[in-house]
Amino acid sequence: MKRLIKITALFLLVLSAGSCKKYLDLAPIANQSTASFYKSESDIDQALAGVYNSLLAFPDVNNYNLSECRSNNFYLASVDAQRDYYSINHFQVTSSLAMLETAWANDYKLIGRANQVLDVIDNITFLDSTKRKREKAEARFLRAYSYFELVKAFGAVPLIQHVVTSDEVLNYGRVGVDTVYNFITSELQAAAADLPYKYTATADKGRVTRLSALGMLGRAYMFMAGYPMNKTQYYSNAQSVFQQVLSQEGTSWTFAPAYAALFKAANDNAYHFFEVQYISGGQGFGSPIPGEVVPTDVTTQLMPYGGYYISGEPSPDLITSYEPGDVRELLTLDTLYRNKSNVTIRRSWVRKYLDSSVAATTKSSSDWPVNFPLLRSEDVMLMYAEATNEISGPNTTITGILNRIRTRAGLAGITPPTQDSMRVAIRNERRHEFAWEGIYWYDLVRTNRFLAVMNPWLQANYQKTIDQTQYIYPIPQPEMNIKPGLYYPNPGY
Amino acid sequence: MTFSAFAAGTCDGLPAAGYQKLLIKKQLLRCMRVGIYILLLLGSSIQLLLAKNASGQDMNKTALRLELNNATLIDAFKKIEQVTPFTFAYNKREISPVRNLSLSADNRSLRQTLDLLLQNTSLRYEQMGNNIIVTLPPATSKTADAGRRGAAEDTLINVHGIISNNEGKPVIAASILVKGSAKGSSTDEKGFFEIKGISPNAVLLISSVGFDDMELGVGGRSTIDIRLKDKSEGGKLDEVVVVGYGTARKRDLTGPVSHVGARELGDRPVANIDQALAAQMPGVQVQAVTGTPGTPLQIRVRGASSVSASNDPLYIVDGIPVDNLADIDPGTIESIDVLKDASTAAIYGARGSNGVVLVTTRKGTRGKPRITASVNIGRQTPEQLVKMMSPQEWIQFRKDLVDSAWVARDRTNNKASDAMDMRAAKLTSSTAPVTNTHTGASTAYMYDPYWAYGADSLDYVDWQKVFYRPAYQQRYNLGVSGGNDNTLYALSGEFMNQDGMVPNSGYKRYSFRSNIELKLGDATKVGIGVAPSISTQTGTPADGKDGVGAAVAGTAPIQEKGVGAHSGTIGTTPYRWVADQVSPVFLAENILNRTQTTKLLSNAYIETRLAKGLNIRATGGWNALSSEYKNYTPTSVSSSRRTAAPGSLSTATRNTSRNQYYLFQTVATYTVNFRQHQINAVAGYSVEQNSASNTSQRNTGFPNDNLYTFDQQTSTPAISSNSESMRRQMSYFGRANYSYEGKYLLTGSFRRDGISRFSGANKWGFFPAASAAWRISQEPFMAGISHIISDLKLRYSWGIVGNDRIAGGDYPYAGVVAGASYDFNNNPYTGFAISTIANPDLRWEKTTTNNLGLDASLFNNRVTLSLDVYDKRTNDILLAAPIAAASGFVTQNKNIGEVRNYGFEINVGTVNISRKDFTWSTSANFSFNKNEVLRLTNNNTPIYKGFGNTVQIGVGQPLYSYYLYDAIGVYTTPDMLSKLPKMTSTIIGDPIYRDVNPDGKIDVNDITNVGHPDPNYIWGMTNRFTYKHFDLSILLQGQWGNQIFSLFGRNIDRPTTGLGNYNAKDVWVNRFRSVSSPGDGKTPRIDASTSGVYDTRWLYDGAFYKIKNLLLGYTLPQPKFVKGLNSLRLYFSVDNLWMHDNYSGGFSPEAFQYDNLADWSSYPTARTFSFGITLGL
């Protein structure tokens, strides 16, 4: 009988032990959950850093693969590669190309993170309300930048300004290119108002500034003025915001004394208006770009971990286009390299981002500390010149700007007499100044030269030509598949 | 009056049952003596008493129609044996005088029949299980009383006899034990035994492997001939199978359960349990997706119903769930049962939808200690390799590349026929001279002059051959089991060492198991099962996308003379025409990669009888796993090995993980019989908790390569992280079985599960099931054909089960904020961002199954047949489904729709020949399964999965369907190119794709459904032969109706990155070169413009049939050369002896990693020749 009682007691004990309702309520141990985050000012600070974090992937995907590889700056012999940049360079892109989905998802990831911050930031108590305004402006700038990247690559895209669920997002179809640009420009204007021209604390350098916002706003106007919108009236909008930026020279920014100084880790945040911040150390915050553009077997002194892609090189077309004496040529590329067995190999490659002084700090081929510029003062200067030339033709100011850049590059000053010759001069300068920065291809599109430039080159090198539809990419197939009909396809794909 | 009641009564006054074994033993012996004494007094109640304690058929309920005409009693018994499950044990001399028996052809119960047959004799019978023992009671026992207790002990007798099987053949090495004493004996090669000096009232316990245990009273006889019942034949229906929280006899089952017993398990010397399941059960697909030693196989029960991370069944070892069947010694397994439908698995509720695999380990049985020792030694070679280009073919391939590059360099002046000297002259510049020599030639535009001299000047390397080497394996087992009335034990230990075919790889395991059960008094028993193991898995991963497997096949087959298989290593000259890639052999030899896993599977229980028929069992389970992964990758295998300082680029990784799983469970069972009704009920409750933690550390940049351990002083930390997670489950469950006359069987069960993986009300799920069976053969109208149909059962079942195993760890519903840091001006700044999007609506995946089954035994059990037809619908299937990326996220854990699996399964067993010296039996299974997506929640919009979105989940199609361009040839003429539909970028020599929507052009709309990875048909067949002491079994296996998409195949079968630096599949010999040299019309030109395009050139037929195993054994009867040796068995076995398939995309159509939906290359499966000895002591 005693035993019976004991056993029964045991049974009841086990039964009651678990009947506590809370027993099954477990929250993640190793992570914070969405519900518990976004409570305090420092949470917002960290969430904003999370928005910046999305930028780390931009240079590789947006600037290198989708942009530089699309142009005739990049050449890839036919038999030797089957990577996405091959299809891009050879104009064989289909909507299934994985890089497109990568770009689309990266851009919207940043937008989603920014929306998250912007949706909650007004409900959070900040000690200093100007800091709240500034952080809000930073998030708005980054979101606008991401939409700018999207509209350049895909044309009309869904415009989402708040956090959405997986069901709600299906109510957002593609909106017109002009609507997207209007959003971008109004956001950048608003952001510019609340951002400082520069940060005094060193630890804040690298955050976006009013220079970033105004420069980017001007760039957006340049795109609105160009192909395919062709709203030339925006040249004057561009001109006036660029003027604001240029007037800050000496106060808020300095013009780099030498081209060679622009892509050095030591000069991070010294000259550019907007940079993706990279740091080495093997924590995943380094730049992949230097490793991406050098041959795999380049000597260890330059690249301790080698390059990680095999093909793709500066095209002969780019190499031959430099004027003799242009220091930018050899600072951008080379036609020989020493391999790991110390043999000299005749093959062109990009040395622009290779800062051998920091090679030793890298922990892998994609761990470089050199920041990647997304907006440079030179870009603003040349766009100002371009806008002015489009509005009123050459004048001494823009000739001065042109020659300031040429002189720094070791070239003699020139005086293009006509609007047309000034156009050509600015375009040449831009190609050489910004080669392998992801600027050139969109310059070709914006100025509607892409068919005229690409077709002869494609014919000569790859025995093919393209049509007008190729100025943008197709909407990625996985996105088209989510809800058929939600996004209409781009023509030509 | 039950035995326990009177035993307890007579033992009153004795010391209470303690834990000391001796004390218990002594006490029980006394009880026993008293018990026997009272037994004798009770006289006629003995039969009743024994019958109640035995678990056989009820003699009252076994109906038969026995007509006798002047027959002997022996004849009568033989006839009864034919039509009932009972067998008789008797002494021929005692019963042969009973003759001239006649009976009318009436329907009587067995008891009535026996009473009639024996009414005029002094013979009496007892039922022991399904044995009926017929004895002539000794004269003394009739007058026995309490005062003569001592006298019975005084007159000790000697007993001898012969033990035979039901064919009359002697049973060798059967154990005979005198109940309640240590006395015993075993039979010799003639089945003869002798035991001296035992009480005439003693009870003998007879047991032998392969036979039912038997208990028999001596009854004063000196000669006792015993017939044991063979477990594997007539006993099939009485085979006990394990079902959730209990056992059942096969004849009483109402749902589909597949059983693999000791015999099938013993057939093949396997390294892991799951291997023994291959091709043994219908509807259970067992695939060796990798040959990596120590890696569990993939098991699928009735197709894939889920798209979530796991289609694995729930594995349960001795009642405790485990993650997989790795590291368990197959030698300790008694049986494996697979619950295949919802009615049987519903008692496992939320985890039952992929089937439940119940593993039961060996327990001790009463008798002398039985020691078994076995040794197995084997040699493994790759079953199949991939056909690559030979060195000569590769040279020609490389020459073509050189020529085309030369022509492309200057299309106007250069010709492919230009001589090398002329090319050298044209290429030479003032800074870089080019000569037509091995060291001076341009590798891009010139041939290597050595190519002309072949293997005289260069090393030809067959990489697959040098990499996958013959490897040896060995296994040693030692086990002892036995027991007496109050202790049962089974102990075993195992050592296994399997070298891998990949250099420096292998699997080593030490495992132990002890199962002990103690009786505490007569109503309570406690047991403990403990199984610790230590296993070590070593070797460079050869599987999958990042495995070395693809590099092995793809490394260029030509290297510098004298370098061979160690090409690309420091100190060797790189062969300039190929990539300076470190040899995979050197890589495997020099990378340290080792996982050591310590596991403890344990359970303890206490079971007690609370009232008549009511038992309660409380179980505690504790499984602990801790593993440590070590990796050291030295600088000598890095890409900069030739110039970097030793150690500078080395990395070392150390990951540890710990898993603690607890289970507490209480189960009550209640059995009651009244008249023809039998009710058996189970109710229980359990709580489970699993907590996991892991840490990961990696350092890089070492001062040298001497040590693989690290600290932060001499190397740089690169990763330092740890994480934790926990999940809990709470369940209530119950089941009731009702049987009327053993003819009509009903079962109902339920389970209510709560699990922490979901949120709010979605935590709880209810899983009911019901089933019914009708044993038609028990009906009187079947009696006339009982010699044809000995058993026939029709059954139907229905039930709902669940699945919660979606990827996303223990918190799949939660939105998680994860680190997303940045640095501002090189100052690291901690950032966070939402990494997964929450889904509070996430809920169980639920599967409803309807199953109709038929079981039959024909021609006196010569043919057994089982047929099942099922329809299985899985609703709310879980998937990390793609969502519109504009939301900021690309996937979300969701319930996405409904899938149906339907099909049938047939299992047939036949005894084809059964002669004295020669037997042949066959068991075969065949199953057909088809799956179809019925509904998707997102307006039936198809969902894409797989690499490059090559797999579609779409309504009306199999769950996974490959969506690819259908390659139907190559544009070999300008005419074809101009007339056939093509892509905008297509040029001559590209593959032709089928214009599925005939719009005259090839685009994404022409991507079409080209097949699916699930085989529709799988089958297995075992033939067993015995000839005298030899036995032979052949296991065949096959499947068809599926396709395999191989990314490994694609990797070595397309103009890939760095073409010419690597080797490619041999099909490239027949590629398109020009209009005048079009090749085989299927292989495109080298530089076909199909990048980013997936087509059917890499889709292969997944059908195969193979000789999975062949085993030849020889059992020495009672070997005399070693004293104490009871049995000796020698065998020779071959695994994966032969295969027919059309798969060239990888090593084997089996070695196809299904859940990744493509073959990414794998560790080849092994053809294993092994030899073994098993000794019984």
mmCIF file of C-alpha atoms in Angstrom, chain A residues 3-4 7-8 10-11 14-20 22-35 37-38 45-53 55-56 78-84 86-87 91-92 94-97 101 104-105 108-109 111-113 116 135 138 158 160 164-167 169-170 202-207 265 268-269 275-279 281-283 285 296 298-301 303-306 310 339-342 346 363 369 371 463-464 477-479 481-484 486-487, chain B residues 401 404 411 429 431-432 520 523-524 574 580 606 608-611 616 618 639-644 648-649 664-668 683-685 687-689 700 716-719 722-730 732 754-756 758 763-764 811 813-834 836-838 882-888 890 892 894 938-939 941-942 944 949 965 983 985 1004 1007 1054-1059 1061-1062 1086-1092:
data_model
loop_
_atom_site.group_PDB
_atom_site.id
_atom_site.type_symbol
_atom_site.label_atom_id
_atom_site.label_comp_id
_atom_site.label_asym_id
_atom_site.label_seq_id
_atom_site.Cartn_x
_atom_site.Cartn_y
_atom_site.Cartn_z
ATOM 1 C CA ARG A 3 4.340 1.617 -2.500
ATOM 2 C CA LEU A 4 1.117 2.383 -4.234
ATOM 3 C CA ILE A 7 4.062 5.685 -7.049
ATOM 4 C CA THR A 8 0.875 7.633 -7.272
ATOM 5 C CA LEU A 10 5.387 10.308 -8.146
ATOM 6 C CA PHE A 11 2.929 10.281 -11.008
ATOM 7 C CA VAL A 14 5.500 14.702 -12.644
ATOM 8 C CA LEU A 15 2.066 15.735 -13.840
ATOM 9 C CA SER A 16 2.040 18.902 -11.811
ATOM 10 C CA ALA A 17 5.623 19.835 -12.569
ATOM 11 C CA GLY A 18 4.729 20.550 -16.135
ATOM 12 C CA SER A 19 1.279 21.977 -15.800
ATOM 13 C CA CYS A 20 2.777 25.372 -15.143
ATOM 14 C CA LYS A 22 4.779 29.428 -18.451
ATOM 15 C CA TYR A 23 6.817 26.284 -18.991
ATOM 16 C CA LEU A 24 6.501 26.573 -22.739
ATOM 17 C CA ASP A 25 7.078 30.321 -22.985
ATOM 18 C CA LEU A 26 10.676 30.557 -24.088
ATOM 19 C CA ALA A 27 12.238 33.562 -25.752
ATOM 20 C CA PRO A 28 15.440 33.397 -27.783
ATOM 21 C CA ILE A 29 18.428 33.239 -25.461
ATOM 22 C CA ALA A 30 21.234 34.231 -27.775
ATOM 23 C CA ASN A 31 19.399 37.017 -29.601
ATOM 24 C CA GLN A 32 17.202 39.935 -28.783
ATOM 25 C CA SER A 33 13.819 39.724 -30.370
ATOM 26 C CA THR A 34 12.104 42.385 -32.429
ATOM 27 C CA ALA A 35 9.590 42.984 -29.684
ATOM 28 C CA PHE A 37 14.499 46.019 -29.130
ATOM 29 C CA TYR A 38 14.066 49.710 -30.170
ATOM 30 C CA ASP A 45 22.048 54.563 -32.359
ATOM 31 C CA GLN A 46 22.771 50.882 -32.832
ATOM 32 C CA ALA A 47 19.892 50.336 -35.210
ATOM 33 C CA LEU A 48 21.175 53.218 -37.322
ATOM 34 C CA ALA A 49 24.604 51.569 -37.442
ATOM 35 C CA GLY A 50 22.666 48.516 -38.651
ATOM 36 C CA VAL A 51 21.385 50.591 -41.585
ATOM 37 C CA TYR A 52 24.915 51.681 -42.463
ATOM 38 C CA ASN A 53 25.977 48.035 -42.164
ATOM 39 C CA LEU A 55 26.179 49.480 -47.278
ATOM 40 C CA LEU A 56 29.083 47.052 -46.917
ATOM 41 C CA SER A 78 35.038 34.707 -73.940
ATOM 42 C CA VAL A 79 36.212 31.229 -73.032
ATOM 43 C CA ASP A 80 37.492 31.844 -69.605
ATOM 44 C CA ALA A 81 34.646 32.610 -67.255
ATOM 45 C CA GLN A 82 31.050 31.848 -66.553
ATOM 46 C CA ARG A 83 30.389 34.190 -63.718
ATOM 47 C CA ASP A 84 27.609 36.712 -63.431
ATOM 48 C CA TYR A 86 30.531 37.628 -67.678
ATOM 49 C CA SER A 87 26.838 37.678 -68.582
ATOM 50 C CA PHE A 91 24.956 41.509 -72.434
ATOM 51 C CA GLN A 92 23.560 38.028 -71.888
ATOM 52 C CA THR A 94 18.326 37.243 -68.171
ATOM 53 C CA SER A 95 16.004 37.859 -65.270
ATOM 54 C CA SER A 96 17.363 34.681 -63.651
ATOM 55 C CA LEU A 97 20.822 36.152 -63.160
ATOM 56 C CA GLU A 101 18.343 39.359 -57.071
ATOM 57 C CA TRP A 104 17.562 44.034 -55.356
ATOM 58 C CA ALA A 105 17.525 42.261 -51.988
ATOM 59 C CA TYR A 108 15.693 46.733 -50.022
ATOM 60 C CA LYS A 109 17.399 45.311 -46.978
ATOM 61 C CA ILE A 111 15.536 50.362 -47.026
ATOM 62 C CA GLY A 112 13.789 47.989 -44.609
ATOM 63 C CA ARG A 113 16.294 48.745 -41.877
ATOM 64 C CA GLN A 116 12.400 50.377 -39.090
ATOM 65 C CA GLU A 135 19.921 60.434 -37.031
ATOM 66 C CA GLU A 138 21.047 59.931 -41.826
ATOM 67 C CA PRO A 158 8.145 49.584 -55.563
ATOM 68 C CA ILE A 160 8.058 51.489 -49.596
ATOM 69 C CA VAL A 164 5.664 46.175 -44.069
ATOM 70 C CA THR A 165 4.741 42.565 -43.478
ATOM 71 C CA SER A 166 5.238 39.866 -46.075
ATOM 72 C CA ASP A 167 1.564 40.226 -47.017
ATOM 73 C CA VAL A 169 4.429 44.206 -49.394
ATOM 74 C CA LEU A 170 2.321 42.513 -52.040
ATOM 75 C CA THR A 202 36.562 61.879 -35.175
ATOM 76 C CA ALA A 203 34.405 58.948 -34.158
ATOM 77 C CA ASP A 204 31.523 60.448 -36.151
ATOM 78 C CA LYS A 205 33.496 60.883 -39.350
ATOM 79 C CA GLY A 206 32.144 58.514 -41.936
ATOM 80 C CA ARG A 207 28.538 59.378 -41.178
ATOM 81 C CA ALA A 265 43.503 53.689 -46.072
ATOM 82 C CA ASP A 268 39.831 57.421 -45.122
ATOM 83 C CA ASN A 269 37.220 60.163 -44.722
ATOM 84 C CA GLU A 275 32.360 56.481 -48.373
ATOM 85 C CA VAL A 276 31.561 52.940 -47.449
ATOM 86 C CA GLN A 277 33.571 52.439 -44.280
ATOM 87 C CA TYR A 278 35.762 49.371 -44.320
ATOM 88 C CA ILE A 279 38.065 48.014 -41.672
ATOM 89 C CA GLY A 281 40.630 42.346 -39.049
ATOM 90 C CA GLY A 282 38.774 39.378 -40.425
ATOM 91 C CA GLN A 283 35.473 40.325 -38.830
ATOM 92 C CA PHE A 285 33.892 44.450 -42.238
ATOM 93 C CA THR A 296 44.240 35.303 -58.257
ATOM 94 C CA VAL A 298 49.249 38.093 -57.812
ATOM 95 C CA THR A 299 52.340 38.163 -55.661
ATOM 96 C CA THR A 300 51.941 37.846 -51.923
ATOM 97 C CA GLN A 301 53.579 41.207 -51.246
ATOM 98 C CA MET A 303 47.882 40.510 -51.899
ATOM 99 C CA PRO A 304 48.737 38.144 -49.055
ATOM 100 C CA TYR A 305 45.598 36.119 -49.752
ATOM 101 C CA GLY A 306 45.478 36.481 -53.504
ATOM 102 C CA ILE A 310 39.926 34.733 -62.092
ATOM 103 C CA ASN A 339 52.795 36.224 -59.743
ATOM 104 C CA LYS A 340 53.375 34.142 -56.628
ATOM 105 C CA SER A 341 56.240 32.301 -58.288
ATOM 106 C CA ASN A 342 57.842 35.688 -58.987
ATOM 107 C CA ARG A 346 51.521 40.011 -69.134
ATOM 108 C CA LYS A 363 43.009 38.509 -42.959
ATOM 109 C CA PRO A 369 40.568 48.544 -44.855
ATOM 110 C CA ASN A 371 37.106 52.821 -47.868
ATOM 111 C CA GLN A 463 30.695 40.057 -82.338
ATOM 112 C CA LYS A 464 27.341 41.399 -81.170
ATOM 113 C CA GLN A 477 12.917 36.523 -61.722
ATOM 114 C CA PRO A 478 12.527 35.408 -58.073
ATOM 115 C CA GLU A 479 10.698 38.687 -57.424
ATOM 116 C CA ASN A 481 7.675 34.777 -59.171
ATOM 117 C CA ILE A 482 6.429 35.866 -55.750
ATOM 118 C CA LYS A 483 3.163 37.211 -57.068
ATOM 119 C CA PRO A 484 2.884 37.097 -60.836
ATOM 120 C CA LEU A 486 2.779 42.405 -59.220
ATOM 121 C CA TYR A 487 5.796 43.720 -61.110
ATOM 122 C CA LEU B 401 41.849 25.835 -76.393
ATOM 123 C CA SER B 404 41.269 29.035 -80.403
ATOM 124 C CA ARG B 411 41.679 36.742 -86.386
ATOM 125 C CA SER B 429 59.088 40.897 -77.335
ATOM 126 C CA THR B 431 61.048 42.405 -72.457
ATOM 127 C CA ALA B 432 59.717 38.870 -72.616
ATOM 128 C CA LEU B 520 11.828 -5.461 -6.452
ATOM 129 C CA ALA B 523 4.935 -6.240 -8.536
ATOM 130 C CA THR B 524 7.707 -3.768 -9.100
ATOM 131 C CA PRO B 574 54.052 24.105 -61.081
ATOM 132 C CA ASP B 580 48.824 25.922 -59.794
ATOM 133 C CA ILE B 606 10.405 2.048 -12.392
ATOM 134 C CA THR B 608 4.871 -1.283 -10.751
ATOM 135 C CA ARG B 609 1.580 -3.047 -10.746
ATOM 136 C CA LEU B 610 -0.946 -0.973 -8.863
ATOM 137 C CA ALA B 611 -3.857 -3.318 -9.267
ATOM 138 C CA ILE B 616 2.417 2.257 -14.166
ATOM 139 C CA ALA B 618 7.779 6.245 -14.762
ATOM 140 C CA SER B 639 46.824 29.876 -52.301
ATOM 141 C CA SER B 640 49.921 31.861 -51.277
ATOM 142 C CA ARG B 641 51.782 28.828 -49.958
ATOM 143 C CA ARG B 642 54.763 29.269 -52.282
ATOM 144 C CA THR B 643 55.748 32.685 -50.956
ATOM 145 C CA ALA B 644 54.123 33.042 -47.546
ATOM 146 C CA SER B 648 51.505 33.106 -41.474
ATOM 147 C CA LEU B 649 48.338 32.179 -43.350
ATOM 148 C CA PHE B 664 10.277 12.641 -17.827
ATOM 149 C CA GLN B 665 7.396 10.475 -18.643
ATOM 150 C CA THR B 666 4.786 8.514 -16.806
ATOM 151 C CA VAL B 667 2.740 5.927 -18.570
ATOM 152 C CA ALA B 668 -0.068 3.857 -17.121
ATOM 153 C CA ALA B 683 -2.329 6.907 -20.826
ATOM 154 C CA GLY B 684 0.631 9.072 -20.175
ATOM 155 C CA TYR B 685 2.217 12.368 -19.742
ATOM 156 C CA VAL B 687 7.792 16.710 -20.421
ATOM 157 C CA GLU B 688 10.918 17.227 -22.476
ATOM 158 C CA GLN B 689 13.582 19.847 -22.566
ATOM 159 C CA THR B 700 44.710 33.023 -37.867
ATOM 160 C CA THR B 716 45.077 36.614 -34.073
ATOM 161 C CA PRO B 717 41.539 35.800 -32.992
ATOM 162 C CA ALA B 718 39.221 35.889 -35.986
ATOM 163 C CA ILE B 719 36.076 34.347 -34.556
ATOM 164 C CA ASN B 722 28.965 31.366 -28.520
ATOM 165 C CA SER B 723 25.261 30.824 -28.539
ATOM 166 C CA GLU B 724 22.549 29.016 -26.676
ATOM 167 C CA SER B 725 19.056 27.860 -27.310
ATOM 168 C CA MET B 726 16.394 25.818 -25.607
ATOM 169 C CA ARG B 727 13.137 24.167 -26.432
ATOM 170 C CA ARG B 728 10.541 22.424 -24.363
ATOM 171 C CA GLN B 729 7.700 20.133 -25.007
ATOM 172 C CA MET B 730 4.798 18.973 -22.906
ATOM 173 C CA TYR B 732 -0.497 14.165 -22.850
ATOM 174 C CA GLY B 754 2.612 21.786 -26.530
ATOM 175 C CA ILE B 755 5.934 23.040 -27.791
ATOM 176 C CA SER B 756 7.877 26.207 -27.176
ATOM 177 C CA PHE B 758 5.556 28.357 -31.676
ATOM 178 C CA LYS B 763 1.947 26.126 -29.286
ATOM 179 C CA TRP B 764 -0.696 23.480 -28.768
ATOM 180 C CA TYR B 811 12.519 30.001 -32.250
ATOM 181 C CA TYR B 813 8.353 32.197 -35.216
ATOM 182 C CA ALA B 814 10.405 34.968 -33.655
ATOM 183 C CA GLY B 815 11.777 38.054 -35.289
ATOM 184 C CA VAL B 816 15.354 38.162 -34.215
ATOM 185 C CA VAL B 817 17.618 41.146 -33.874
ATOM 186 C CA ALA B 818 21.180 40.257 -34.743
ATOM 187 C CA GLY B 819 24.468 42.062 -34.835
ATOM 188 C CA ALA B 820 24.986 44.316 -37.871
ATOM 189 C CA SER B 821 27.938 46.462 -36.963
ATOM 190 C CA TYR B 822 29.786 49.111 -38.870
ATOM 191 C CA ASP B 823 32.790 51.238 -38.293
ATOM 192 C CA PHE B 824 32.873 54.973 -38.443
ATOM 193 C CA ASN B 825 36.276 56.235 -39.421
ATOM 194 C CA ASN B 826 37.857 52.901 -38.461
ATOM 195 C CA ASN B 827 36.233 52.939 -35.033
ATOM 196 C CA PRO B 828 34.132 49.789 -34.715
ATOM 197 C CA TYR B 829 30.549 50.643 -33.831
ATOM 198 C CA THR B 830 28.136 47.979 -32.669
ATOM 199 C CA GLY B 831 24.981 47.877 -34.691
ATOM 200 C CA PHE B 832 21.881 45.742 -34.746
ATOM 201 C CA ALA B 833 19.286 44.942 -37.329
ATOM 202 C CA ILE B 834 16.371 42.579 -37.656
ATOM 203 C CA THR B 836 14.615 37.373 -39.481
ATOM 204 C CA ILE B 837 11.095 38.553 -39.987
ATOM 205 C CA ALA B 838 8.679 37.341 -37.342
ATOM 206 C CA PRO B 882 10.727 33.307 -50.378
ATOM 207 C CA ILE B 883 8.898 36.594 -49.848
ATOM 208 C CA ALA B 884 9.069 39.814 -51.825
ATOM 209 C CA ALA B 885 12.493 41.246 -51.040
ATOM 210 C CA ALA B 886 10.987 44.720 -51.091
ATOM 211 C CA SER B 887 9.906 43.905 -47.535
ATOM 212 C CA GLY B 888 13.575 43.946 -46.554
ATOM 213 C CA VAL B 890 14.030 37.388 -48.619
ATOM 214 C CA GLN B 892 10.045 33.972 -43.895
ATOM 215 C CA LYS B 894 5.584 30.168 -43.219
ATOM 216 C CA ASN B 938 -0.295 32.510 -51.675
ATOM 217 C CA ASN B 939 -3.057 32.194 -54.297
ATOM 218 C CA THR B 941 1.586 31.012 -56.787
ATOM 219 C CA PRO B 942 4.458 28.595 -57.378
ATOM 220 C CA TYR B 944 10.949 28.426 -56.174
ATOM 221 C CA ASN B 949 15.704 28.521 -58.437
ATOM 222 C CA TYR B 965 15.581 24.540 -69.926
ATOM 223 C CA MET B 983 17.963 33.047 -77.385
ATOM 224 C CA SER B 985 22.730 35.650 -77.600
ATOM 225 C CA VAL B 1004 12.501 32.275 -69.267
ATOM 226 C CA ILE B 1007 11.860 26.822 -68.490
ATOM 227 C CA ARG B 1054 30.393 22.802 -68.637
ATOM 228 C CA PRO B 1055 32.729 25.470 -69.863
ATOM 229 C CA THR B 1056 33.494 26.518 -66.368
ATOM 230 C CA THR B 1057 35.610 29.171 -64.796
ATOM 231 C CA GLY B 1058 39.244 28.600 -65.613
ATOM 232 C CA LEU B 1059 38.501 26.102 -68.334
ATOM 233 C CA ASN B 1061 43.125 24.621 -66.005
ATOM 234 C CA TYR B 1062 40.990 21.682 -64.940
ATOM 235 C CA ILE B 1086 33.600 24.647 -75.186
ATOM 236 C CA ASP B 1087 32.581 28.263 -74.769
ATOM 237 C CA ALA B 1088 28.850 27.797 -75.180
ATOM 238 C CA SER B 1089 27.070 30.946 -74.055
ATOM 239 C CA THR B 1090 24.889 29.395 -71.401
ATOM 240 C CA SER B 1091 26.188 31.024 -68.273
ATOM 241 C CA GLY B 1092 23.650 31.307 -65.498
#
